[in-house]
Amino acid sequence: MAKNDSSDGLGSPILLTRFEKVLSWARKYSLWPLPFGTACCAIEFMAVVGTHYDISRYGWEVVRFSPRQADLLIVAGTVNYKIAPALKTIYEQMLEPKWVIAMGACATCGGFYNNYSVVQGVDRFIPVDVYVPGCPPKPESLIDGMMMIKEMIEKGEPRARESWEEKWKERYDK
Ligand code: SF4
């Protein structure tokens, strides 16, 4: 946003901006998260929306369990191959633009469940914008991750979605 300063030194009530800037400004303060909670990390997510950490300070408290009403998917917990198709369907049902956070070691890389049934990172199925480390991550860490999403929106940074398919094609088509 740019202020249109007038030469009389009194400033001007007119603000010049672009429509996308206004949209980003509104978006970053009104994320609607959908928690895909499968294990203990989801309990930590509950703390984030509780009164102590209170993400409504940032305008992100409207937690939605319908993918069509959410724009931030938070994968919180262990994801196995049986449930991965459901996660993918939920992601695909969310409207654009949308972002994804992998919360905790399990969602990021399988955590300590290095076995045949657990997905070794949800980015094998869906694009992930921010990885939040920890087992479980502290509420502050998740808030930090959400702040990163806020910054991405503010700066208009490309989402993981935009390069994800290419990345995986490269990795698996070898
Ligand atoms: S990362 Fe740790 S706390 Fe989170 S779901 Fe996995 S085992 Fe549980």
PDB file of C-alpha atoms and ligand atoms in Angstrom:
ATOM      1  CA  MET A   1       0.000   0.000   0.000  1.00  0.00           C
ATOM      2  CA  ALA A   2       1.316   3.464  -0.731  1.00  0.00           C
ATOM      3  CA  LYS A   3       0.336   6.714   0.881  1.00  0.00           C
ATOM      4  CA  ASN A   4      -0.341   9.584  -1.462  1.00  0.00           C
ATOM      5  CA  ASP A   5       1.411  12.462   0.370  1.00  0.00           C
ATOM      6  CA  SER A   6       0.277  15.885  -0.760  1.00  0.00           C
ATOM      7  CA  SER A   7       2.632  18.845  -0.970  1.00  0.00           C
ATOM      8  CA  ASP A   8       0.801  20.829   1.764  1.00  0.00           C
ATOM      9  CA  GLY A   9       2.433  18.578   4.348  1.00  0.00           C
ATOM     10  CA  LEU A  10      -0.914  17.636   5.837  1.00  0.00           C
ATOM     11  CA  GLY A  11      -1.064  14.255   4.173  1.00  0.00           C
ATOM     12  CA  SER A  12      -3.969  13.020   2.167  1.00  0.00           C
ATOM     13  CA  PRO A  13      -6.928  10.823   2.987  1.00  0.00           C
ATOM     14  CA  ILE A  14      -6.405   8.998  -0.305  1.00  0.00           C
ATOM     15  CA  LEU A  15      -4.622   5.653  -0.348  1.00  0.00           C
ATOM     16  CA  LEU A  16      -3.448   4.094  -3.554  1.00  0.00           C
ATOM     17  CA  THR A  17      -3.157   0.333  -3.719  1.00  0.00           C
ATOM     18  CA  ARG A  18      -3.777  -2.675  -5.895  1.00  0.00           C
ATOM     19  CA  PHE A  19      -6.747  -4.980  -5.542  1.00  0.00           C
ATOM     20  CA  GLU A  20      -4.476  -8.018  -4.960  1.00  0.00           C
ATOM     21  CA  LYS A  21      -2.803  -6.216  -2.051  1.00  0.00           C
ATOM     22  CA  VAL A  22      -6.130  -5.607  -0.341  1.00  0.00           C
ATOM     23  CA  LEU A  23      -7.111  -9.207  -0.963  1.00  0.00           C
ATOM     24  CA  SER A  24      -3.848 -10.506   0.535  1.00  0.00           C
ATOM     25  CA  TRP A  25      -4.242  -8.221   3.521  1.00  0.00           C
ATOM     26  CA  ALA A  26      -7.727  -9.601   4.189  1.00  0.00           C
ATOM     27  CA  ARG A  27      -6.660 -13.192   3.524  1.00  0.00           C
ATOM     28  CA  LYS A  28      -3.724 -13.227   5.889  1.00  0.00           C
ATOM     29  CA  TYR A  29      -5.963 -12.162   8.772  1.00  0.00           C
ATOM     30  CA  SER A  30      -8.754 -14.609   8.031  1.00  0.00           C
ATOM     31  CA  LEU A  31      -7.279 -18.055   7.504  1.00  0.00           C
ATOM     32  CA  TRP A  32      -9.825 -20.815   8.093  1.00  0.00           C
ATOM     33  CA  PRO A  33      -7.889 -23.889   9.247  1.00  0.00           C
ATOM     34  CA  LEU A  34      -8.997 -27.470   8.778  1.00  0.00           C
ATOM     35  CA  PRO A  35      -7.179 -29.769  11.207  1.00  0.00           C
ATOM     36  CA  PHE A  36      -6.633 -33.257   9.805  1.00  0.00           C
ATOM     37  CA  GLY A  37      -5.877 -34.760  13.201  1.00  0.00           C
ATOM     38  CA  THR A  38      -4.960 -38.430  13.415  1.00  0.00           C
ATOM     39  CA  ALA A  39      -2.824 -38.663  16.558  1.00  0.00           C
ATOM     40  CA  CYS A  40      -1.223 -36.807  19.454  1.00  0.00           C
ATOM     41  CA  CYS A  41      -0.253 -33.699  17.458  1.00  0.00           C
ATOM     42  CA  ALA A  42      -3.961 -32.947  17.126  1.00  0.00           C
ATOM     43  CA  ILE A  43      -4.167 -32.538  20.902  1.00  0.00           C
ATOM     44  CA  GLU A  44      -1.491 -29.874  20.671  1.00  0.00           C
ATOM     45  CA  PHE A  45      -3.539 -28.159  17.970  1.00  0.00           C
ATOM     46  CA  MET A  46      -6.408 -27.941  20.465  1.00  0.00           C
ATOM     47  CA  ALA A  47      -4.128 -25.962  22.762  1.00  0.00           C
ATOM     48  CA  VAL A  48      -3.418 -23.515  19.950  1.00  0.00           C
ATOM     49  CA  VAL A  49      -7.086 -22.694  19.503  1.00  0.00           C
ATOM     50  CA  GLY A  50      -7.698 -22.530  23.249  1.00  0.00           C
ATOM     51  CA  THR A  51      -7.823 -19.358  25.275  1.00  0.00           C
ATOM     52  CA  HIS A  52      -4.173 -19.349  26.342  1.00  0.00           C
ATOM     53  CA  TYR A  53      -2.630 -19.238  22.870  1.00  0.00           C
ATOM     54  CA  ASP A  54      -5.761 -17.800  21.292  1.00  0.00           C
ATOM     55  CA  ILE A  55      -5.158 -17.686  17.534  1.00  0.00           C
ATOM     56  CA  SER A  56      -8.218 -15.500  17.181  1.00  0.00           C
ATOM     57  CA  ARG A  57      -5.743 -12.675  17.863  1.00  0.00           C
ATOM     58  CA  TYR A  58      -4.682 -13.188  14.257  1.00  0.00           C
ATOM     59  CA  GLY A  59      -8.134 -13.879  12.845  1.00  0.00           C
ATOM     60  CA  TRP A  60      -7.454 -17.606  12.346  1.00  0.00           C
ATOM     61  CA  GLU A  61      -9.900 -19.093  14.833  1.00  0.00           C
ATOM     62  CA  VAL A  62     -12.643 -20.157  12.432  1.00  0.00           C
ATOM     63  CA  VAL A  63     -11.799 -23.853  12.445  1.00  0.00           C
ATOM     64  CA  ARG A  64     -13.710 -25.680   9.739  1.00  0.00           C
ATOM     65  CA  PHE A  65     -14.247 -29.396   9.214  1.00  0.00           C
ATOM     66  CA  SER A  66     -15.638 -28.964   5.741  1.00  0.00           C
ATOM     67  CA  PRO A  67     -12.867 -28.726   3.129  1.00  0.00           C
ATOM     68  CA  ARG A  68     -15.010 -26.413   1.041  1.00  0.00           C
ATOM     69  CA  GLN A  69     -14.922 -23.817   3.800  1.00  0.00           C
ATOM     70  CA  ALA A  70     -11.228 -24.026   4.685  1.00  0.00           C
ATOM     71  CA  ASP A  71      -8.097 -22.614   3.106  1.00  0.00           C
ATOM     72  CA  LEU A  72      -5.414 -23.927   5.473  1.00  0.00           C
ATOM     73  CA  LEU A  73      -5.016 -27.672   5.899  1.00  0.00           C
ATOM     74  CA  ILE A  74      -3.095 -28.623   9.040  1.00  0.00           C
ATOM     75  CA  VAL A  75      -2.026 -32.268   8.979  1.00  0.00           C
ATOM     76  CA  ALA A  76      -1.517 -33.117  12.621  1.00  0.00           C
ATOM     77  CA  GLY A  77      -0.519 -36.704  13.320  1.00  0.00           C
ATOM     78  CA  THR A  78       0.578 -39.988  11.844  1.00  0.00           C
ATOM     79  CA  VAL A  79      -0.754 -40.685   8.364  1.00  0.00           C
ATOM     80  CA  ASN A  80      -0.836 -44.268   7.157  1.00  0.00           C
ATOM     81  CA  TYR A  81      -1.391 -45.531   3.628  1.00  0.00           C
ATOM     82  CA  LYS A  82      -4.966 -46.495   4.416  1.00  0.00           C
ATOM     83  CA  ILE A  83      -5.989 -42.954   5.309  1.00  0.00           C
ATOM     84  CA  ALA A  84      -3.799 -41.102   2.790  1.00  0.00           C
ATOM     85  CA  PRO A  85      -6.409 -41.244  -0.033  1.00  0.00           C
ATOM     86  CA  ALA A  86      -8.914 -39.532   2.305  1.00  0.00           C
ATOM     87  CA  LEU A  87      -6.360 -36.812   3.034  1.00  0.00           C
ATOM     88  CA  LYS A  88      -5.785 -36.307  -0.682  1.00  0.00           C
ATOM     89  CA  THR A  89      -9.534 -36.086  -1.343  1.00  0.00           C
ATOM     90  CA  ILE A  90      -9.953 -33.495   1.408  1.00  0.00           C
ATOM     91  CA  TYR A  91      -7.096 -31.454  -0.052  1.00  0.00           C
ATOM     92  CA  GLU A  92      -8.593 -31.608  -3.531  1.00  0.00           C
ATOM     93  CA  GLN A  93     -12.002 -30.518  -2.236  1.00  0.00           C
ATOM     94  CA  MET A  94     -10.583 -27.336  -0.720  1.00  0.00           C
ATOM     95  CA  LEU A  95     -11.036 -24.247  -2.866  1.00  0.00           C
ATOM     96  CA  GLU A  96      -8.129 -22.200  -4.187  1.00  0.00           C
ATOM     97  CA  PRO A  97      -6.053 -20.551  -2.914  1.00  0.00           C
ATOM     98  CA  LYS A  98      -5.106 -23.032  -0.210  1.00  0.00           C
ATOM     99  CA  TRP A  99      -2.091 -23.789   1.939  1.00  0.00           C
ATOM    100  CA  VAL A 100      -0.846 -26.832   3.843  1.00  0.00           C
ATOM    101  CA  ILE A 101       1.085 -27.221   7.089  1.00  0.00           C
ATOM    102  CA  ALA A 102       2.649 -30.560   8.053  1.00  0.00           C
ATOM    103  CA  MET A 103       2.565 -30.383  11.836  1.00  0.00           C
ATOM    104  CA  GLY A 104       5.076 -32.566  13.663  1.00  0.00           C
ATOM    105  CA  ALA A 105       7.564 -35.282  12.803  1.00  0.00           C
ATOM    106  CA  CYS A 106       4.957 -37.853  11.714  1.00  0.00           C
ATOM    107  CA  ALA A 107       3.266 -35.642   9.119  1.00  0.00           C
ATOM    108  CA  THR A 108       6.624 -34.297   7.967  1.00  0.00           C
ATOM    109  CA  CYS A 109       8.582 -37.535   7.506  1.00  0.00           C
ATOM    110  CA  GLY A 110       6.798 -40.416   9.246  1.00  0.00           C
ATOM    111  CA  GLY A 111       8.475 -39.654  12.576  1.00  0.00           C
ATOM    112  CA  PHE A 112       9.719 -42.718  14.368  1.00  0.00           C
ATOM    113  CA  TYR A 113       7.185 -44.935  12.554  1.00  0.00           C
ATOM    114  CA  ASN A 114       9.559 -46.038   9.860  1.00  0.00           C
ATOM    115  CA  ASN A 115       7.527 -49.006   8.648  1.00  0.00           C
ATOM    116  CA  TYR A 116       5.517 -50.311   5.711  1.00  0.00           C
ATOM    117  CA  SER A 117       2.184 -48.816   6.775  1.00  0.00           C
ATOM    118  CA  VAL A 118       3.096 -45.206   7.568  1.00  0.00           C
ATOM    119  CA  VAL A 119       3.488 -42.513   4.937  1.00  0.00           C
ATOM    120  CA  GLN A 120       7.015 -41.133   5.246  1.00  0.00           C
ATOM    121  CA  GLY A 121       5.892 -37.520   4.830  1.00  0.00           C
ATOM    122  CA  VAL A 122       2.526 -36.286   3.564  1.00  0.00           C
ATOM    123  CA  ASP A 123       4.230 -34.368   0.765  1.00  0.00           C
ATOM    124  CA  ARG A 124       4.227 -37.675  -1.092  1.00  0.00           C
ATOM    125  CA  PHE A 125       0.493 -37.129  -1.550  1.00  0.00           C
ATOM    126  CA  ILE A 126      -0.144 -33.420  -1.255  1.00  0.00           C
ATOM    127  CA  PRO A 127       1.999 -30.265  -1.549  1.00  0.00           C
ATOM    128  CA  VAL A 128       3.207 -28.916   1.790  1.00  0.00           C
ATOM    129  CA  ASP A 129       4.019 -25.221   2.284  1.00  0.00           C
ATOM    130  CA  VAL A 130       5.373 -25.264   5.838  1.00  0.00           C
ATOM    131  CA  TYR A 131       6.855 -28.085   7.933  1.00  0.00           C
ATOM    132  CA  VAL A 132       6.622 -27.615  11.684  1.00  0.00           C
ATOM    133  CA  PRO A 133       9.207 -29.734  13.544  1.00  0.00           C
ATOM    134  CA  GLY A 134       8.640 -31.390  16.906  1.00  0.00           C
ATOM    135  CA  CYS A 135       7.068 -34.446  18.518  1.00  0.00           C
ATOM    136  CA  PRO A 136       4.723 -32.856  19.218  1.00  0.00           C
ATOM    137  CA  PRO A 137       5.546 -29.286  18.208  1.00  0.00           C
ATOM    138  CA  LYS A 138       4.887 -26.743  20.920  1.00  0.00           C
ATOM    139  CA  PRO A 139       1.871 -24.510  20.306  1.00  0.00           C
ATOM    140  CA  GLU A 140       4.302 -21.631  19.743  1.00  0.00           C
ATOM    141  CA  SER A 141       5.909 -23.613  16.916  1.00  0.00           C
ATOM    142  CA  LEU A 142       2.600 -24.131  15.149  1.00  0.00           C
ATOM    143  CA  ILE A 143       1.785 -20.447  15.549  1.00  0.00           C
ATOM    144  CA  ASP A 144       5.205 -19.703  14.044  1.00  0.00           C
ATOM    145  CA  GLY A 145       4.352 -21.958  11.106  1.00  0.00           C
ATOM    146  CA  MET A 146       1.055 -20.164  10.626  1.00  0.00           C
ATOM    147  CA  MET A 147       2.942 -16.877  10.731  1.00  0.00           C
ATOM    148  CA  MET A 148       5.051 -18.158   7.840  1.00  0.00           C
ATOM    149  CA  ILE A 149       1.892 -18.816   5.858  1.00  0.00           C
ATOM    150  CA  LYS A 150       0.751 -15.304   6.712  1.00  0.00           C
ATOM    151  CA  GLU A 151       4.035 -13.930   5.355  1.00  0.00           C
ATOM    152  CA  MET A 152       3.732 -15.996   2.182  1.00  0.00           C
ATOM    153  CA  ILE A 153       0.296 -14.510   1.565  1.00  0.00           C
ATOM    154  CA  GLU A 154       1.514 -11.010   2.361  1.00  0.00           C
ATOM    155  CA  LYS A 155       4.472 -11.247  -0.031  1.00  0.00           C
ATOM    156  CA  GLY A 156       2.548 -13.166  -2.672  1.00  0.00           C
ATOM    157  CA  GLU A 157       5.118 -15.963  -2.512  1.00  0.00           C
ATOM    158  CA  PRO A 158       4.457 -19.006  -4.691  1.00  0.00           C
ATOM    159  CA  ARG A 159       2.799 -21.895  -2.925  1.00  0.00           C
ATOM    160  CA  ALA A 160       4.253 -25.391  -2.798  1.00  0.00           C
ATOM    161  CA  ARG A 161       1.388 -26.468  -5.022  1.00  0.00           C
ATOM    162  CA  GLU A 162       2.887 -24.551  -7.905  1.00  0.00           C
ATOM    163  CA  SER A 163       6.069 -26.644  -8.056  1.00  0.00           C
ATOM    164  CA  TRP A 164       5.034 -29.829  -6.292  1.00  0.00           C
ATOM    165  CA  GLU A 165       3.950 -31.921  -9.253  1.00  0.00           C
ATOM    166  CA  GLU A 166       7.132 -31.112 -11.167  1.00  0.00           C
ATOM    167  CA  LYS A 167       9.250 -31.931  -8.142  1.00  0.00           C
ATOM    168  CA  TRP A 168       7.677 -35.360  -7.664  1.00  0.00           C
ATOM    169  CA  LYS A 169       7.678 -36.125 -11.351  1.00  0.00           C
ATOM    170  CA  GLU A 170      11.410 -35.439 -11.396  1.00  0.00           C
ATOM    171  CA  ARG A 171      11.981 -37.606  -8.340  1.00  0.00           C
ATOM    172  CA  TYR A 172       9.987 -40.634  -9.467  1.00  0.00           C
ATOM    173  CA  ASP A 173      10.367 -40.538 -13.245  1.00  0.00           C
ATOM    174  CA  LYS A 174      14.071 -41.278 -13.019  1.00  0.00           C
TER     175      LYS A 174
HETATM  176  S1  SF4 B   1       4.908 -36.236  15.801  1.00  0.00           S
HETATM  177 FE1  SF4 B   1       4.944 -37.151  17.842  1.00  0.00          FE
HETATM  178  S2  SF4 B   1       3.270 -36.117  18.904  1.00  0.00           S
HETATM  179 FE2  SF4 B   1       2.938 -35.811  16.695  1.00  0.00          FE
HETATM  180  S3  SF4 B   1       1.604 -37.466  16.045  1.00  0.00           S
HETATM  181 FE3  SF4 B   1       3.704 -38.133  15.730  1.00  0.00          FE
HETATM  182  S4  SF4 B   1       4.222 -39.271  17.610  1.00  0.00           S
HETATM  183 FE4  SF4 B   1       2.424 -38.014  18.054  1.00  0.00          FE
END
